[in-house]
Coordinates of C-alpha atoms and ligand atoms in Angstrom, one line a residue:
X1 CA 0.0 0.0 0.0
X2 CA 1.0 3.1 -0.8
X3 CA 1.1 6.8 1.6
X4 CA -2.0 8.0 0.5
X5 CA -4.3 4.5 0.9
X6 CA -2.2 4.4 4.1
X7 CA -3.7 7.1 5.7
X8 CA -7.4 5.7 4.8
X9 CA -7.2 1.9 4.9
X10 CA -3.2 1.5 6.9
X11 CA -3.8 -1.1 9.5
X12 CA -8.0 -0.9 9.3
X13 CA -10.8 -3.1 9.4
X14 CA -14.4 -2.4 9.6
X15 CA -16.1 -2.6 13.2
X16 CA -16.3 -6.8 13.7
X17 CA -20.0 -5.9 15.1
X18 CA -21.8 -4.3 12.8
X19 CA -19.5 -3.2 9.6
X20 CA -19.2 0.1 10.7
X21 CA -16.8 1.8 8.2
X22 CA -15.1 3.8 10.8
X23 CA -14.6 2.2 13.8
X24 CA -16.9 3.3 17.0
X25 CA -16.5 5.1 19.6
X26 CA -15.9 2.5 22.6
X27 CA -16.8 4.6 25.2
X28 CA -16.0 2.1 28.1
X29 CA -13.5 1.6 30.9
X30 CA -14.0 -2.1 31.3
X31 CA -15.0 -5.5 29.4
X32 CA -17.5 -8.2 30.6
X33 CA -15.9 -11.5 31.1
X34 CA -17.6 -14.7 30.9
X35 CA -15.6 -16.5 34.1
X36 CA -12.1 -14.6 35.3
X37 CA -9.9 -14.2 32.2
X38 CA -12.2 -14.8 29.6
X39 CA -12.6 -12.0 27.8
X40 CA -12.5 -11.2 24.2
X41 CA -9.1 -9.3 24.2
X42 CA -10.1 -6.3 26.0
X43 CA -9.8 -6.0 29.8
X44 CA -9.5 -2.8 31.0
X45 CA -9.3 0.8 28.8
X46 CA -6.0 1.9 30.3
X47 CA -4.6 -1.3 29.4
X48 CA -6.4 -1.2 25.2
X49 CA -9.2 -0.2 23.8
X50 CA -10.9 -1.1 20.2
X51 CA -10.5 3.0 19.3
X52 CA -7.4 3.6 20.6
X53 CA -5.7 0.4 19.2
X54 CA -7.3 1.2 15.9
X55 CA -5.5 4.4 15.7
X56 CA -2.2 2.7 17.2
X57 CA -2.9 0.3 13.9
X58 CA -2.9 3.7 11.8
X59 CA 0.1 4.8 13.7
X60 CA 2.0 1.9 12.8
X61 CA 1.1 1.7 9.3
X62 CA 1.4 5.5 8.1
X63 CA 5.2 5.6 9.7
X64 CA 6.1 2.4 8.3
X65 CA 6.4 0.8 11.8
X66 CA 5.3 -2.4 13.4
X67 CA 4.1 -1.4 16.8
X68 CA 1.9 1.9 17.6
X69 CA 1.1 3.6 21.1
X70 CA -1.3 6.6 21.8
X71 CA -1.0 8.7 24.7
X72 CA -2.7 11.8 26.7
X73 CA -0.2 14.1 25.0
X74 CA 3.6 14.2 23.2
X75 CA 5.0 14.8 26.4
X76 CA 3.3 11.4 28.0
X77 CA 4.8 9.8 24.3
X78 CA 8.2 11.3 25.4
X79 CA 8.1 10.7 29.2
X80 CA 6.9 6.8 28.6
X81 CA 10.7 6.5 26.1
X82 CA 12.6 8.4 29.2
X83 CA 11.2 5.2 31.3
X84 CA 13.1 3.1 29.6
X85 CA 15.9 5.1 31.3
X86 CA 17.3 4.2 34.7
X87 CA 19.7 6.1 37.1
X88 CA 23.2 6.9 35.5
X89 CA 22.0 6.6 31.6
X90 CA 22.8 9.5 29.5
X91 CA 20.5 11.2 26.5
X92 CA 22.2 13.2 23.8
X93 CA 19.5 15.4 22.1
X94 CA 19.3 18.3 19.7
X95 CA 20.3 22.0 21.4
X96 CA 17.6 23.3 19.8
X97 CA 14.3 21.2 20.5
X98 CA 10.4 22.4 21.7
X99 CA 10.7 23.8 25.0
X100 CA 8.0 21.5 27.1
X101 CA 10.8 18.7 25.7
X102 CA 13.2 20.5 27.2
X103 CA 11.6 20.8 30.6
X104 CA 11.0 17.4 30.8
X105 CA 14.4 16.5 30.8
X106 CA 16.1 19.2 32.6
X107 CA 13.6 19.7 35.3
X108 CA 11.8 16.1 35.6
X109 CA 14.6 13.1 34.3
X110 CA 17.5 14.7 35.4
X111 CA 16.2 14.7 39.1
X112 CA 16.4 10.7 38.1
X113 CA 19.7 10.4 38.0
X114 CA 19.8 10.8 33.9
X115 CA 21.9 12.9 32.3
X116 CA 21.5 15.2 29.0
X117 CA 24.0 16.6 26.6
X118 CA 22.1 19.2 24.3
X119 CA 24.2 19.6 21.2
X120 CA 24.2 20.9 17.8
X121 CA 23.7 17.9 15.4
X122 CA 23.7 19.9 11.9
X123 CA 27.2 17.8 11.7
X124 CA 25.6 14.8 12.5
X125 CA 29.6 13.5 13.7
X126 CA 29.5 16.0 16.3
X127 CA 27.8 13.4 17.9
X128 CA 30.3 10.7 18.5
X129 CA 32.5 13.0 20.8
X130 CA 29.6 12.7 23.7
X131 CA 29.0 9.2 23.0
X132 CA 30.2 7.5 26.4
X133 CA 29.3 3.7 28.0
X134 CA 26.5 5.2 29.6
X135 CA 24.6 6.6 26.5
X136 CA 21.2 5.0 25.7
X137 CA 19.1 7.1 23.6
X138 CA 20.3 9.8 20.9
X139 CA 16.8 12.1 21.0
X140 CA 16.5 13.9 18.1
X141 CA 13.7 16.6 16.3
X142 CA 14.3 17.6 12.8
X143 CA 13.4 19.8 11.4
X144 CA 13.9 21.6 15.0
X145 CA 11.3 23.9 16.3
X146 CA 11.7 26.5 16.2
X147 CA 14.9 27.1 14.6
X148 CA 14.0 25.2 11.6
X149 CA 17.1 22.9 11.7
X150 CA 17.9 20.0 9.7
X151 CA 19.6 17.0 11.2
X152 CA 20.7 14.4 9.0
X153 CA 18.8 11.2 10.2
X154 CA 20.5 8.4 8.5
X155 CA 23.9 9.7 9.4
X156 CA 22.7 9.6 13.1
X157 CA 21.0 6.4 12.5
X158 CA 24.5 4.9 11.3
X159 CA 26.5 6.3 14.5
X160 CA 23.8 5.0 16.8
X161 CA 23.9 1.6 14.9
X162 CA 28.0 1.6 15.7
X163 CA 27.2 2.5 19.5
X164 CA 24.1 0.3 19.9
X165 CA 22.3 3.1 21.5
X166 CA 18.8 3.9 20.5
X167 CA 17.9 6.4 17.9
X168 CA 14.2 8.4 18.6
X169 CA 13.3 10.8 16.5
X170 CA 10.6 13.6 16.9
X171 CA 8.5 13.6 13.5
X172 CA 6.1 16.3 14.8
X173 CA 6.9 18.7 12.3
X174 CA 7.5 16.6 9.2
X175 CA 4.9 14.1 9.6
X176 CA 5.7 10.5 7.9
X177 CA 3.7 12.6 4.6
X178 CA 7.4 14.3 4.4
X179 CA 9.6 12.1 6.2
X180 CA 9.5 8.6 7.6
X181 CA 12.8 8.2 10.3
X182 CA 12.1 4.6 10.1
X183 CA 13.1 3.8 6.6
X184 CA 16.1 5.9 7.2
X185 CA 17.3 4.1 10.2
X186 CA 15.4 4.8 13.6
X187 CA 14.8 3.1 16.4
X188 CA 11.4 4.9 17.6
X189 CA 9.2 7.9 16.1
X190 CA 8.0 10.3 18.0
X191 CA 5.2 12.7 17.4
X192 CA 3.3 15.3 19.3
X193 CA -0.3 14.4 17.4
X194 CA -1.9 17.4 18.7
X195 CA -0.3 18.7 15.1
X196 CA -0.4 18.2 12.1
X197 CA -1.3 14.1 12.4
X198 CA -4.9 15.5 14.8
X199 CA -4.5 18.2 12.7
X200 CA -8.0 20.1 13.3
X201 CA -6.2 22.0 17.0
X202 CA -9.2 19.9 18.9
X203 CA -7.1 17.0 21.1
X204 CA -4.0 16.8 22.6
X205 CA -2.4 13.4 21.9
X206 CA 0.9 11.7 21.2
X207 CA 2.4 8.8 19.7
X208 CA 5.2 6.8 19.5
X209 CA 6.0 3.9 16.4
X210 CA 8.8 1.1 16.4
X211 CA 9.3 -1.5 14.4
X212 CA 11.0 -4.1 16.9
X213 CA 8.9 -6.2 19.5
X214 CA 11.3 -6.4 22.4
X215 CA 11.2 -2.5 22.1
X216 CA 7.6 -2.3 22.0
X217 CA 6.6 -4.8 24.9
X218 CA 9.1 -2.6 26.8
X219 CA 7.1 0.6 25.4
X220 CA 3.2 -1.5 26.2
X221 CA 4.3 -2.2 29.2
X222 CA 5.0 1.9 30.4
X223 CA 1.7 3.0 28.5
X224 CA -0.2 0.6 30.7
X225 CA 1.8 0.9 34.4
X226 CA 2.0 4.5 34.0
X227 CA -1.3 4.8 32.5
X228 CA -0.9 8.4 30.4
X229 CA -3.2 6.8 27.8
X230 CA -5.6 8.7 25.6
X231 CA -9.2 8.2 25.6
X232 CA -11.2 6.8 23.1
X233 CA -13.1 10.1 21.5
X234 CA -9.7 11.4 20.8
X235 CA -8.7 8.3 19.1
X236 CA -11.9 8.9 17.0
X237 CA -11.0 12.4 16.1
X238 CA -6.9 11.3 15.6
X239 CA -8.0 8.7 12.9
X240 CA -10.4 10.9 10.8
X241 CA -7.7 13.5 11.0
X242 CA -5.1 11.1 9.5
X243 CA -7.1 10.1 6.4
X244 CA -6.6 13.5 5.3
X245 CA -3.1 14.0 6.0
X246 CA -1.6 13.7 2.8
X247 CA -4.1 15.9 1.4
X248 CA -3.5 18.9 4.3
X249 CA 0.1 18.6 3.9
X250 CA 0.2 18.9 0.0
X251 CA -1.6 22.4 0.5
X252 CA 0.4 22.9 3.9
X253 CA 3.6 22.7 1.9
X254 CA 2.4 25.2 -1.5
X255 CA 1.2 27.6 1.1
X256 CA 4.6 27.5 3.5
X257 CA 6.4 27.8 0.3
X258 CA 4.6 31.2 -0.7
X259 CA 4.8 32.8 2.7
X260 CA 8.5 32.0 3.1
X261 CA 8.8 33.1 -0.4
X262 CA 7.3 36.3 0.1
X263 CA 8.8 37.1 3.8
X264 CA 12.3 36.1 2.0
X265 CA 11.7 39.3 -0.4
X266 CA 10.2 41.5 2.5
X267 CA 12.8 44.6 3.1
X268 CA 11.8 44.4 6.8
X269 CA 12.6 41.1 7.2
X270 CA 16.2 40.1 8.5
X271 CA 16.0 36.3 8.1
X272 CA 13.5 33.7 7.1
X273 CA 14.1 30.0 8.4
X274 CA 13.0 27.5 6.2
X275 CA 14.7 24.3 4.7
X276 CA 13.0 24.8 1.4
X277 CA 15.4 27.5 0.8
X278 CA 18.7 26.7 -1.2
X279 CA 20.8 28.7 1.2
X280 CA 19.4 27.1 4.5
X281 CA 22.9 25.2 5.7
X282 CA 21.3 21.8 5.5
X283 CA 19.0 22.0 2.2
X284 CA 20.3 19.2 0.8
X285 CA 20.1 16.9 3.4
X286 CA 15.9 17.9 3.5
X287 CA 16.1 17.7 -0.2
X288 CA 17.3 13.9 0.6
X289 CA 15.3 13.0 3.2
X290 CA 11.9 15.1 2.9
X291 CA 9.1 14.9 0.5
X292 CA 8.8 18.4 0.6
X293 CA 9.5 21.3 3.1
X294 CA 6.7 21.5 5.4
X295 CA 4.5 25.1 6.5
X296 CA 6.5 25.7 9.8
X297 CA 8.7 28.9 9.1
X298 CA 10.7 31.2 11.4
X299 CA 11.5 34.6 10.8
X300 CA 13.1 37.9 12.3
X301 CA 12.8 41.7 11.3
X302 CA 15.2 43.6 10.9
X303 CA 17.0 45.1 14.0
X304 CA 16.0 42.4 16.1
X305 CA 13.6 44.6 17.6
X306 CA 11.2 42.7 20.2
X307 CA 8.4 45.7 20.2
X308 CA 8.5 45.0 16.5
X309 CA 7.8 41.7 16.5
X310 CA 5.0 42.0 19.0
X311 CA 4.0 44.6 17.1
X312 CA 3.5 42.1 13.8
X313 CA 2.0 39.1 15.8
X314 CA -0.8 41.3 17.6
X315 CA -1.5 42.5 13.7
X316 CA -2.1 39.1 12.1
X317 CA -5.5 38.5 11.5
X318 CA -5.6 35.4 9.6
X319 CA -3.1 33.8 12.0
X320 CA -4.3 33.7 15.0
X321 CA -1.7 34.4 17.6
X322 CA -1.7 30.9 19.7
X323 CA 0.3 28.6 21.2
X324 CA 0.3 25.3 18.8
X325 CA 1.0 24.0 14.9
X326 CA -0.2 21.9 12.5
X327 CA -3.8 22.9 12.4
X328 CA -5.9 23.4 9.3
X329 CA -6.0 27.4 10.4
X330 CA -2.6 29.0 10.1
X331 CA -0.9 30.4 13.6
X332 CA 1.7 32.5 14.7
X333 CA 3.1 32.5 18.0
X334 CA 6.3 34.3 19.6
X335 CA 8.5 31.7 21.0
X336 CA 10.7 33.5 23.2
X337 CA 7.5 34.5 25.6
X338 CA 5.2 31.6 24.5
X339 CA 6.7 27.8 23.6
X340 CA 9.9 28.3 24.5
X341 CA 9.7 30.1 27.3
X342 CA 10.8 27.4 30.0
X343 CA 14.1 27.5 27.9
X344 CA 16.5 29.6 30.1
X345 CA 17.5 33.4 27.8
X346 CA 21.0 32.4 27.8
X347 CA 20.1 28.9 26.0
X348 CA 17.9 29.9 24.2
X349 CA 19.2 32.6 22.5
X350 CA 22.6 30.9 21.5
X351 CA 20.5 28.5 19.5
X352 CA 18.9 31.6 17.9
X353 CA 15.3 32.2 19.9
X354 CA 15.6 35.6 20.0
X355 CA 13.6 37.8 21.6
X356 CA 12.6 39.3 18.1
X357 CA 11.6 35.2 16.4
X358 CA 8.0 34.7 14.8
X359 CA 7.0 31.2 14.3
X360 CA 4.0 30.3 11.8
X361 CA 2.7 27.7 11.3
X362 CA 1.1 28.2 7.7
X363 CA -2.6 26.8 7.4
X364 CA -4.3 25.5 4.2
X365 CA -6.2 28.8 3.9
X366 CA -6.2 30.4 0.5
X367 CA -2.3 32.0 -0.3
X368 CA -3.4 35.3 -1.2
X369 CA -5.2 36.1 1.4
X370 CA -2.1 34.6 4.4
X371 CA -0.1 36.9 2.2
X372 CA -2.3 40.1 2.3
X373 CA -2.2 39.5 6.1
X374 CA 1.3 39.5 6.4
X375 CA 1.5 42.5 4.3
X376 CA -0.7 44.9 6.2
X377 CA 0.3 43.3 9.9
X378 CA 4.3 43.6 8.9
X379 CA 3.6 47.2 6.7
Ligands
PLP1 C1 8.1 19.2 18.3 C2 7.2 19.0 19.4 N1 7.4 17.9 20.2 C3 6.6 17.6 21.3 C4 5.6 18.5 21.6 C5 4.7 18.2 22.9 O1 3.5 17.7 22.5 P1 2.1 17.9 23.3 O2 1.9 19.4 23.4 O3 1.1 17.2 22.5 O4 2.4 17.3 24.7 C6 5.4 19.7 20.9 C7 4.3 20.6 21.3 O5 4.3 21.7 20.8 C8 6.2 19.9 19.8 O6 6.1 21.0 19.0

């Protein structure tokens, strides 16, 4: 099967019951049993569900995977890979990564015992100098939000290989429509499905895919003693919103191109982030292992002038200024004051999340009309 039947039919069969064509919502905590342990495969929501394991199905299939787990949110997805951690492991992970990511680690794992080395990967073999004994899990999110990074994910796939140490990568922003980390060499997939995958900005949801079952029991095993599960509405609403991925992200990708294309020619504008661009530093590796180049774009104005830049946000009207990407609507938010905020100033800024950085997250509106926005909010 191919992406696009993926999305509709990827790991789907019609409701055993009654043929429903999309499978039901099984609004239910528990299972009747006919004496203790006979059940028909379902014992307890936390543990599955028929939605959710649906949509795990989907998961699996659109990312090229074997094994897929839904959770409350990405952060849940994220925390339940950190528990595969124990006291004295180390992470390395990209420098520049989404802020509640960041939190996690620095103000949650490392109270563990776990310790993180946040690097620049552009050169994917800057990698092998913090590679020690210890290492377990090279976390990586390209492109990087918000700086719009690339990191090269089969070179990191190779060094991790050499080091047997795991290989996860964030897929929030590309989506497996762009980029599947699988094919390339991962371990595990990450994504925050509150994005693009959801897609509509109604649930908050994350997922993680792997292809290998030792991996996965390991992975079934957290989802169901730490219990961040989702419920089985949202798995409705996650699986209708994936059999129109492919379709969103075509018109996600024309309409990033325009606006990057048209902030790019703006004389107010300093710098425009985006990989489509033949001068971003690591175009060609996105030309390699992207589809496309996605509708997430950062930019700053000239003079790196914060008033400025709250000036432009407050302006939009078509974006609406909100936390979040990866809706159907388009967005803008401020990172410095609104995702990345729990990301210390010093950090922050050295990876480039200045105080003066606009993120959009381009919707699947009409061009002209995300482009007259920009044009009266910026002036
Ligand atoms: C790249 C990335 N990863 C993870 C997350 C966390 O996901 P959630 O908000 O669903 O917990 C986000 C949220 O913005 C994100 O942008």
């Amino acid at each position: 099967m191919k992406f696009n039947t993926k999305t509709i039919h990827g790991g789907q069969k019609h409701d055993p019951a009654y043929g429903a064509v999309m499978p039901p919502i099984y609004q239910t905590s528990t299972y009747a049993q006919s004496t203790p342990g006979g059940h028909k495969g379902f014992e307890y929501s936390r543990t599955h569900n028929p939605t959710r394991q649906a949509l795990e199905n989907a998961f699996a299939s659109i990312e090229n995977g074997e094994y897929g787990l839904a959770f409350g949110s990405g952060l849940a997805a994220i925390d339940a890979v950190m528990k595969l951690l124990k006291p004295g492991d180390e992470v390395i992970s990209t420098n520049d990564l989404y802020g509640g990511t960041y939190r996690l680690f620095t103000s949650i794992f490392k109270n563990f015992g776990i310790k993180f080395n946040f690097i620049g990967m552009q050169n994917a073999s800057n990698i092998e100098d913090y590679i020690t004994e210890n290492t377990k899990i090279i976390w990586v999110e390209t492109p990087t939000n918000p700086m719009m990074n690339i990191i090269d994910i089969k070179a990191t796939a190779e060094i991790a290989k050499k080091h047997n140490v795991l290989l996860a990568v964030d897929n929030t922003f590309a989506t497996p429509y762009l980029q599947q980390p699988l094919d390339l060499g991962a371990d595990l997939v990450m994504h925050s499905a509150t994005k693009y995958i959801g897609g509509h900005s109604d649930l908050v949801m994350g997922a993680l895919i792997v292809k290998d079952k030792e991996l996965a029991d390991k992975l079934y095993f957290i989802q169901n003693a730490s219990g961040a599960v989702c419920g089985p509405q949202d798995s409705f609403l996650a699986l209708r919103g994936i059999k129109t991925l492919h379709v969103r992200m075509q018109r996600h990708c024309e309409n990033g191109r325009a606006v990057a294309e048209y902030l790019q020619s703006h004389p107010k504008i300093e710098k425009v982030y985006w990989p489509g661009f033949e001068s971003h530093p690591n175009h060609e590796i996105a030309k390699a292992q992207m589809k496309d180049f996605g509708g997430m774009i950062s930019f700053v104005t000239k003079g790196n002038d914060y008033n400025e830049a709250i000036k432009i946000v407050e302006n939009l009207k078509v974006f609406t200024l909100a936390e979040s990407l990866g809706g159907v609507e388009s967005l803008c938010g401020h990172p410095a004051s609104m995702t990345h905020a729990s990301i210390p100033k010093e950090e922050r800024e050295k990876t480039g999340v200045v105080d003066s950085l606009i993120r959009l997250s381009v919707g699947i509106e009409d061009e002209e009309d995300l482009i007259n926005d920009l044009k009266q909010a910026i002036g």
